[in-house]
C-alpha cells in the first residue's frame, strides 16, 4: 500500500493524504501552489483542504493570499484516531443492539447466537460470500455430491481469488464421486488456478466450509441441498470440525492438474506416474469417465492403463488389481 492509499484506512481519500504530505514539507502553501505541485485540479485541492480542516489536520495561516500549513502530525493524528475509535465503539454498540433485535425476530430453530439456520439457497450464498470476504487466514472445504450449485458462480470465484491474493489459504477435500459432475471438476480446477490445494478422499461424512476459527457452514442434510444449512459459531464445535477436517486432509490423496508422464517402468516393482494416479483414483471409487476428466485423457486410455496393470500383476478383476497394487506399494501407505 502506497503512502497516499494509507489515508483510506482513516476515512480520507488518497488525494487528501497527498495534500497533507505536501503541506508537511511546504508550510504556508497556497491552494494554487499545491495544485500545481501535485498535478491536481484547483477544485480537488479545495475539497481536500476542507476535509483536512474538518479533521483538524491543517490550519489556515494567512488570508491574502490564503495559505495553509499542516498541524503538528503526531498530536493531530492522535486526536483523529481517538475520534475514529469513539466512532467504532458506537458502531459496535449499534451492532450489538441489531444482533439482539435479529435474534428476537428471526424464526430460527436455535435460540442462541452460537448457531444460525439458513433455509434458502439465497441466504446460504449471501452468508458464504460474507464469511469469504471476512476470512483472514484459511478457508477449508469438504465437498461431496450432490452439488448445491447448478452453474458456475464467477462472482464467488473472483472473491476467492481476491482472498487468495491477500494471503488466505484454501484447502479442499473432494469426495471422489464429486468429479462425476463436470461443474465440480471445473470448480476444483479453478481453485487450483488461484493457488488452492485439493485432495481426494472417499465417503466423506459431511459437507463443510470452515472460515478461520470464526464460523462454519454445514449442510443440514447432505443428500438434500434444499434442506438448508447450519452456520456454527460455537468455538468448541468449531475446534471439533477443524480436527475432523485435519484428519481427512491427512489421509486424502493429493490432486493437481499437472500432467503426469507415462514412461515404461524399469521393472515389475515400479509403475509410471500416470498409471499410479489411475490406480489411486480407481481405489477411491472413481469411475473411468471421472478419472479420464481429471487426468485430461480419454476413457479408452484409462481402461487401457487398467488393463495393462492387470496384465503385469496377473490380476483379472479390478478388485484383484487394487489388492495387488496395494501390496506392491503403488497406492501409497493407505
CSV table of C-alpha atoms in Angstrom, one decimal:
chain,number,residue,atom,x,y,z
A,1,UNK,CA,0.0,0.0,0.0
A,2,UNK,CA,1.5,3.4,-1.0
A,3,UNK,CA,1.6,6.3,1.3
A,4,UNK,CA,-1.4,8.2,-0.2
A,5,UNK,CA,-3.5,5.0,-0.1
A,6,UNK,CA,-2.8,4.7,3.7
A,7,UNK,CA,-5.2,7.6,4.3
A,8,UNK,CA,-8.2,5.5,3.2
A,9,UNK,CA,-7.7,3.5,6.4
A,10,UNK,CA,-8.8,6.6,8.5
A,11,UNK,CA,-11.6,7.5,6.1
A,12,UNK,CA,-9.8,10.2,4.0
A,13,UNK,CA,-9.3,10.0,0.2
A,14,UNK,CA,-5.8,9.4,-1.1
A,15,UNK,CA,-5.7,12.9,-2.6
A,16,UNK,CA,-6.1,14.3,1.0
A,17,UNK,CA,-3.1,12.4,2.1
A,18,UNK,CA,-1.0,13.8,-0.8
A,19,UNK,CA,-2.1,17.4,0.1
A,20,UNK,CA,-1.2,16.9,3.8
A,21,UNK,CA,2.1,15.3,3.0
A,22,UNK,CA,2.9,18.3,0.7
A,23,UNK,CA,2.0,20.8,3.5
A,24,UNK,CA,4.2,18.9,6.0
A,25,UNK,CA,7.2,19.8,3.9
A,26,UNK,CA,5.9,23.0,2.3
A,27,UNK,CA,4.3,25.1,5.1
A,28,UNK,CA,2.2,28.2,4.2
A,29,UNK,CA,1.4,27.0,0.7
A,30,UNK,CA,-1.5,28.4,-1.3
A,31,UNK,CA,-4.1,26.1,-2.9
A,32,UNK,CA,-2.9,27.1,-6.3
A,33,UNK,CA,0.7,26.1,-5.5
A,34,UNK,CA,-0.5,22.8,-4.1
A,35,UNK,CA,-2.5,22.1,-7.2
A,36,UNK,CA,0.5,22.9,-9.5
A,37,UNK,CA,2.9,20.8,-7.5
A,38,UNK,CA,0.7,17.7,-7.2
A,39,UNK,CA,-0.9,17.9,-10.6
A,40,UNK,CA,-4.4,18.2,-9.1
A,41,UNK,CA,-7.3,20.5,-10.2
A,42,UNK,CA,-8.0,23.6,-8.0
A,43,UNK,CA,-11.4,22.2,-7.1
A,44,UNK,CA,-10.0,18.9,-6.0
A,45,UNK,CA,-7.4,20.7,-3.7
A,46,UNK,CA,-10.1,22.9,-2.2
A,47,UNK,CA,-12.2,19.8,-1.4
A,48,UNK,CA,-9.2,18.0,0.1
A,49,UNK,CA,-8.3,21.1,2.2
A,50,UNK,CA,-11.9,21.3,3.6
A,51,UNK,CA,-11.8,17.6,4.5
A,52,UNK,CA,-8.4,18.1,6.3
A,53,UNK,CA,-9.6,21.2,8.1
A,54,UNK,CA,-12.7,19.2,9.4
A,55,UNK,CA,-10.3,16.6,10.8
A,56,UNK,CA,-8.0,19.3,12.3
A,57,UNK,CA,-5.1,18.2,10.3
A,58,UNK,CA,-4.4,21.5,8.5
A,59,UNK,CA,-4.9,25.1,9.5
A,60,UNK,CA,-5.2,28.4,7.7
A,61,UNK,CA,-2.2,30.7,8.3
A,62,UNK,CA,-3.0,33.6,6.0
A,63,UNK,CA,-5.8,35.3,4.1
A,64,UNK,CA,-4.1,37.5,1.4
A,65,UNK,CA,-3.5,35.2,-0.3
A,66,UNK,CA,-4.9,32.3,1.7
A,67,UNK,CA,-2.2,30.0,2.8
A,68,UNK,CA,-2.2,26.6,4.6
A,69,UNK,CA,0.0,24.6,6.9
A,70,UNK,CA,-0.1,21.1,8.4
A,71,UNK,CA,-1.0,20.8,12.1
A,72,UNK,CA,1.7,19.0,14.2
A,73,UNK,CA,1.2,15.5,12.8
A,74,UNK,CA,1.6,13.5,16.0
A,75,UNK,CA,-0.9,15.3,18.1
A,76,UNK,CA,-3.3,15.8,15.1
A,77,UNK,CA,-3.2,12.1,14.2
A,78,UNK,CA,-3.7,11.1,17.8
A,79,UNK,CA,-6.8,13.2,18.0
A,80,UNK,CA,-8.1,11.8,14.7
A,81,UNK,CA,-7.5,8.2,15.9
A,82,UNK,CA,-9.3,8.9,19.1
A,83,UNK,CA,-12.3,10.2,17.2
A,84,UNK,CA,-12.3,7.1,14.9
A,85,UNK,CA,-12.1,4.8,18.0
A,86,UNK,CA,-15.1,6.5,19.5
A,87,UNK,CA,-17.0,6.1,16.2
A,88,UNK,CA,-16.1,2.5,16.0
A,89,UNK,CA,-17.2,1.9,19.6
A,90,UNK,CA,-20.5,3.4,18.8
A,91,UNK,CA,-20.8,1.2,15.7
A,92,UNK,CA,-20.0,-1.9,17.9
A,93,UNK,CA,-22.7,-0.8,20.3
A,94,UNK,CA,-25.2,-0.5,17.5
A,95,UNK,CA,-24.2,-3.9,16.1
A,96,UNK,CA,-24.9,-5.5,19.5
A,97,UNK,CA,-28.4,-3.9,19.5
A,98,UNK,CA,-29.1,-5.0,16.0
A,99,UNK,CA,-28.0,-8.6,16.9
A,100,UNK,CA,-30.4,-8.6,19.8
A,101,UNK,CA,-33.3,-7.5,17.5
A,102,UNK,CA,-32.2,-10.0,14.9
A,103,UNK,CA,-32.3,-12.8,17.5
A,104,UNK,CA,-35.6,-11.7,18.8
A,105,UNK,CA,-37.4,-11.5,15.4
A,106,UNK,CA,-35.9,-14.2,13.3
A,107,UNK,CA,-37.6,-17.5,13.3
A,108,UNK,CA,-34.7,-19.8,14.0
A,109,UNK,CA,-34.6,-23.4,15.3
A,110,UNK,CA,-31.9,-22.4,17.8
A,111,UNK,CA,-32.4,-19.6,20.3
A,112,UNK,CA,-28.7,-19.0,20.5
A,113,UNK,CA,-26.1,-16.8,18.8
A,114,UNK,CA,-23.9,-19.9,18.6
A,115,UNK,CA,-25.9,-21.2,15.6
A,116,UNK,CA,-27.9,-19.9,12.6
A,117,UNK,CA,-30.2,-21.8,10.2
A,118,UNK,CA,-30.1,-20.7,6.6
A,119,UNK,CA,-33.3,-22.0,5.0
A,120,UNK,CA,-32.9,-20.8,1.4
A,121,UNK,CA,-30.1,-21.0,-1.2
A,122,UNK,CA,-30.0,-17.2,-1.4
A,123,UNK,CA,-29.3,-17.0,2.3
A,124,UNK,CA,-26.6,-19.6,2.1
A,125,UNK,CA,-24.9,-17.8,-0.8
A,126,UNK,CA,-25.1,-14.4,1.0
A,127,UNK,CA,-23.7,-15.8,4.3
A,128,UNK,CA,-20.9,-17.7,2.4
A,129,UNK,CA,-19.8,-14.6,0.5
A,130,UNK,CA,-19.9,-12.5,3.6
A,131,UNK,CA,-17.7,-15.0,5.5
A,132,UNK,CA,-15.4,-15.4,2.5
A,133,UNK,CA,-14.7,-11.7,2.3
A,134,UNK,CA,-14.1,-11.6,6.1
A,135,UNK,CA,-11.6,-14.5,6.2
A,136,UNK,CA,-8.1,-13.6,7.1
A,137,UNK,CA,-6.1,-16.9,7.3
A,138,UNK,CA,-7.7,-20.0,5.7
A,139,UNK,CA,-10.8,-21.5,4.3
A,140,UNK,CA,-11.4,-25.2,4.4
A,141,UNK,CA,-13.9,-27.2,2.3
A,142,UNK,CA,-15.3,-30.7,2.5
A,143,UNK,CA,-17.0,-31.2,-0.9
A,144,UNK,CA,-19.4,-34.1,-1.7
A,145,UNK,CA,-22.3,-34.6,-4.1
A,146,UNK,CA,-24.9,-33.5,-4.8
A,147,UNK,CA,-23.7,-30.0,-5.7
A,148,UNK,CA,-25.8,-27.1,-4.4
A,149,UNK,CA,-24.9,-25.0,-7.5
A,150,UNK,CA,-26.3,-25.8,-10.9
A,151,UNK,CA,-24.0,-23.4,-12.7
A,152,UNK,CA,-20.7,-21.6,-12.1
A,153,UNK,CA,-20.5,-18.6,-9.8
A,154,UNK,CA,-18.0,-16.2,-11.4
A,155,UNK,CA,-18.5,-13.6,-8.6
A,156,UNK,CA,-17.7,-16.2,-5.9
A,157,UNK,CA,-14.6,-17.4,-7.8
A,158,UNK,CA,-13.5,-13.8,-8.1
A,159,UNK,CA,-14.0,-13.3,-4.4
A,160,UNK,CA,-12.0,-16.4,-3.7
A,161,UNK,CA,-9.2,-15.2,-6.0
A,162,UNK,CA,-9.2,-11.8,-4.1
A,163,UNK,CA,-9.0,-13.7,-0.8
A,164,UNK,CA,-6.1,-15.8,-2.0
A,165,UNK,CA,-4.3,-12.6,-3.2
A,166,UNK,CA,-4.4,-11.2,0.3
A,167,UNK,CA,-2.9,-14.3,1.8
A,168,UNK,CA,-5.9,-16.5,2.6
A,169,UNK,CA,-5.0,-20.2,2.2
A,170,UNK,CA,-7.6,-22.5,0.6
A,171,UNK,CA,-7.7,-26.3,1.1
A,172,UNK,CA,-10.4,-28.6,-0.1
A,173,UNK,CA,-11.0,-32.3,0.2
A,174,UNK,CA,-13.3,-33.6,-2.5
A,175,UNK,CA,-15.2,-36.8,-2.3
A,176,UNK,CA,-14.0,-38.8,-5.3
A,177,UNK,CA,-17.6,-39.3,-6.6
A,178,UNK,CA,-17.9,-35.5,-6.8
A,179,UNK,CA,-15.9,-35.5,-10.0
A,180,UNK,CA,-18.7,-37.3,-11.8
A,181,UNK,CA,-20.1,-33.8,-12.1
A,182,UNK,CA,-18.3,-31.6,-14.7
A,183,UNK,CA,-19.1,-28.5,-12.7
A,184,UNK,CA,-17.4,-29.8,-9.6
A,185,UNK,CA,-14.3,-30.7,-11.5
A,186,UNK,CA,-14.2,-27.3,-13.1
A,187,UNK,CA,-14.6,-25.6,-9.7
A,188,UNK,CA,-11.7,-27.7,-8.3
A,189,UNK,CA,-9.5,-26.7,-11.3
A,190,UNK,CA,-10.4,-23.0,-10.8
A,191,UNK,CA,-9.4,-23.3,-7.2
A,192,UNK,CA,-6.1,-24.7,-8.1
A,193,UNK,CA,-5.6,-21.9,-10.6
A,194,UNK,CA,-5.6,-19.3,-7.9
A,195,UNK,CA,-3.3,-21.2,-5.5
A,196,UNK,CA,-5.7,-23.5,-3.7
A,197,UNK,CA,-4.8,-27.1,-2.6
A,198,UNK,CA,-7.1,-30.0,-3.5
A,199,UNK,CA,-7.1,-33.6,-2.2
A,200,UNK,CA,-9.4,-36.6,-2.9
A,201,UNK,CA,-11.0,-39.0,-0.5
A,202,UNK,CA,-14.0,-41.3,-0.5
A,203,UNK,CA,-17.2,-41.4,1.6
A,204,UNK,CA,-16.8,-38.0,3.3
A,205,UNK,CA,-19.1,-37.8,6.3
A,206,UNK,CA,-20.5,-34.3,5.5
A,207,UNK,CA,-20.4,-31.1,3.5
A,208,UNK,CA,-18.5,-28.4,5.3
A,209,UNK,CA,-16.8,-25.0,4.9
A,210,UNK,CA,-14.7,-23.6,7.7
A,211,UNK,CA,-13.7,-19.9,7.8
A,212,UNK,CA,-10.7,-19.4,10.0
A,213,UNK,CA,-11.8,-20.2,13.6
A,214,UNK,CA,-14.7,-17.9,13.3
A,215,UNK,CA,-17.5,-19.8,11.6
A,216,UNK,CA,-18.5,-22.9,9.7
A,217,UNK,CA,-21.3,-23.7,7.2
A,218,UNK,CA,-22.5,-27.3,7.1
A,219,UNK,CA,-25.4,-28.9,5.2
A,220,UNK,CA,-28.2,-30.0,7.4
A,221,UNK,CA,-29.0,-32.9,5.1
A,222,UNK,CA,-26.0,-33.6,2.8
A,223,UNK,CA,-28.2,-35.5,0.3
A,224,UNK,CA,-30.7,-32.7,0.0
A,225,UNK,CA,-29.1,-29.3,-0.6
A,226,UNK,CA,-32.6,-27.7,-0.5
A,227,UNK,CA,-33.0,-28.7,3.2
A,228,UNK,CA,-30.8,-25.7,4.2
A,229,UNK,CA,-27.6,-25.2,6.0
A,230,UNK,CA,-26.4,-24.6,9.6
A,231,UNK,CA,-23.9,-21.8,10.4
A,232,UNK,CA,-21.8,-22.7,13.5
A,233,UNK,CA,-20.2,-20.0,15.6
A,234,UNK,CA,-19.6,-22.1,18.8
A,235,UNK,CA,-15.8,-22.2,19.5
A,236,UNK,CA,-15.8,-25.8,20.9
A,237,UNK,CA,-17.7,-27.2,18.0
A,238,UNK,CA,-15.5,-25.3,15.5
A,239,UNK,CA,-12.4,-26.9,17.1
A,240,UNK,CA,-14.0,-30.4,16.6
A,241,UNK,CA,-14.9,-29.6,13.0
A,242,UNK,CA,-11.3,-28.4,12.4
A,243,UNK,CA,-9.9,-31.6,13.9
A,244,UNK,CA,-12.2,-33.6,11.6
A,245,UNK,CA,-11.0,-31.7,8.5
A,246,UNK,CA,-7.3,-32.1,9.5
A,247,UNK,CA,-7.8,-35.9,9.9
A,248,UNK,CA,-9.5,-36.2,6.5
A,249,UNK,CA,-6.9,-34.0,4.9
A,250,UNK,CA,-4.0,-36.0,6.3
A,251,UNK,CA,-5.3,-39.2,4.7
A,252,UNK,CA,-6.6,-37.8,1.4
A,253,UNK,CA,-4.8,-38.2,-1.9
A,254,UNK,CA,-3.2,-35.1,-3.3
A,255,UNK,CA,-4.5,-33.9,-6.6
A,256,UNK,CA,-3.3,-31.3,-9.1
A,257,UNK,CA,-3.7,-30.5,-12.8
A,258,UNK,CA,0.0,-31.0,-13.5
A,259,UNK,CA,0.4,-33.6,-16.4
A,260,UNK,CA,1.8,-36.9,-15.5
A,261,UNK,CA,4.2,-38.5,-17.9
A,262,UNK,CA,3.7,-42.1,-18.9
A,263,UNK,CA,7.1,-43.8,-19.1
A,264,UNK,CA,7.9,-47.5,-19.1
A,265,UNK,CA,8.9,-48.6,-15.5
A,266,UNK,CA,12.3,-50.2,-15.2
A,267,UNK,CA,11.0,-53.4,-13.6
A,268,UNK,CA,7.8,-55.1,-12.3
A,269,UNK,CA,8.1,-53.4,-8.9
A,270,UNK,CA,7.9,-49.9,-10.4
A,271,UNK,CA,5.0,-48.0,-12.0
A,272,UNK,CA,4.9,-44.9,-14.1
A,273,UNK,CA,3.3,-41.8,-12.5
A,274,UNK,CA,0.2,-41.7,-14.7
A,275,UNK,CA,-0.7,-45.3,-14.1
A,276,UNK,CA,-0.2,-44.8,-10.3
A,277,UNK,CA,-2.7,-41.9,-10.4
A,278,UNK,CA,-5.2,-44.0,-12.3
A,279,UNK,CA,-4.9,-46.7,-9.6
A,280,UNK,CA,-5.2,-44.2,-6.8
A,281,UNK,CA,-8.4,-42.8,-8.3
A,282,UNK,CA,-9.8,-46.2,-9.0
A,283,UNK,CA,-9.1,-47.2,-5.4
A,284,UNK,CA,-11.1,-44.1,-4.3
A,285,UNK,CA,-14.1,-45.5,-6.2
A,286,UNK,CA,-14.0,-43.1,-9.1
A,287,UNK,CA,-15.5,-44.2,-12.4
A,288,UNK,CA,-13.5,-44.4,-15.6
A,289,UNK,CA,-15.2,-41.3,-17.1
A,290,UNK,CA,-14.4,-39.2,-14.0
A,291,UNK,CA,-10.8,-40.4,-13.9
A,292,UNK,CA,-10.4,-39.5,-17.6
A,293,UNK,CA,-11.8,-36.0,-17.0
A,294,UNK,CA,-9.5,-35.4,-14.0
A,295,UNK,CA,-6.4,-36.5,-15.9
A,296,UNK,CA,-7.3,-35.0,-19.1
A,297,UNK,CA,-7.2,-38.2,-21.1
A,298,UNK,CA,-9.7,-40.4,-22.9
A,299,UNK,CA,-11.8,-43.0,-21.2
A,300,UNK,CA,-10.2,-45.6,-23.5
A,301,UNK,CA,-6.7,-44.6,-22.2
A,302,UNK,CA,-7.8,-45.1,-18.6
A,303,UNK,CA,-9.2,-48.5,-19.5
A,304,UNK,CA,-6.0,-49.5,-21.3
A,305,UNK,CA,-3.9,-48.5,-18.3
A,306,UNK,CA,-6.0,-50.6,-16.0
A,307,UNK,CA,-5.8,-53.5,-18.4
A,308,UNK,CA,-2.0,-53.2,-18.8
A,309,UNK,CA,-1.6,-53.0,-15.0
A,310,UNK,CA,-3.8,-56.1,-14.6
A,311,UNK,CA,-1.7,-57.9,-17.1
A,312,UNK,CA,1.5,-57.0,-15.3
A,313,UNK,CA,0.1,-58.1,-11.9
A,314,UNK,CA,-1.6,-61.2,-13.3
A,315,UNK,CA,-4.9,-59.9,-12.0
A,316,UNK,CA,-8.2,-60.3,-13.8
A,317,UNK,CA,-10.7,-58.1,-11.8
A,318,UNK,CA,-10.4,-54.6,-10.6
A,319,UNK,CA,-10.7,-55.9,-7.0
A,320,UNK,CA,-7.6,-58.1,-7.6
A,321,UNK,CA,-5.8,-55.2,-9.3
A,322,UNK,CA,-6.4,-53.0,-6.3
A,323,UNK,CA,-5.3,-55.6,-3.8
A,324,UNK,CA,-2.1,-56.5,-5.6
A,325,UNK,CA,-1.3,-52.8,-6.4
A,326,UNK,CA,-1.6,-52.1,-2.7
A,327,UNK,CA,0.7,-55.0,-1.9
A,328,UNK,CA,3.2,-53.6,-4.4
A,329,UNK,CA,3.1,-50.2,-2.8
A,330,UNK,CA,1.6,-48.5,-5.8
A,331,UNK,CA,-1.3,-46.9,-3.8
A,332,UNK,CA,0.8,-45.3,-1.1
A,333,UNK,CA,0.6,-46.0,2.6
A,334,UNK,CA,-3.2,-46.2,2.9
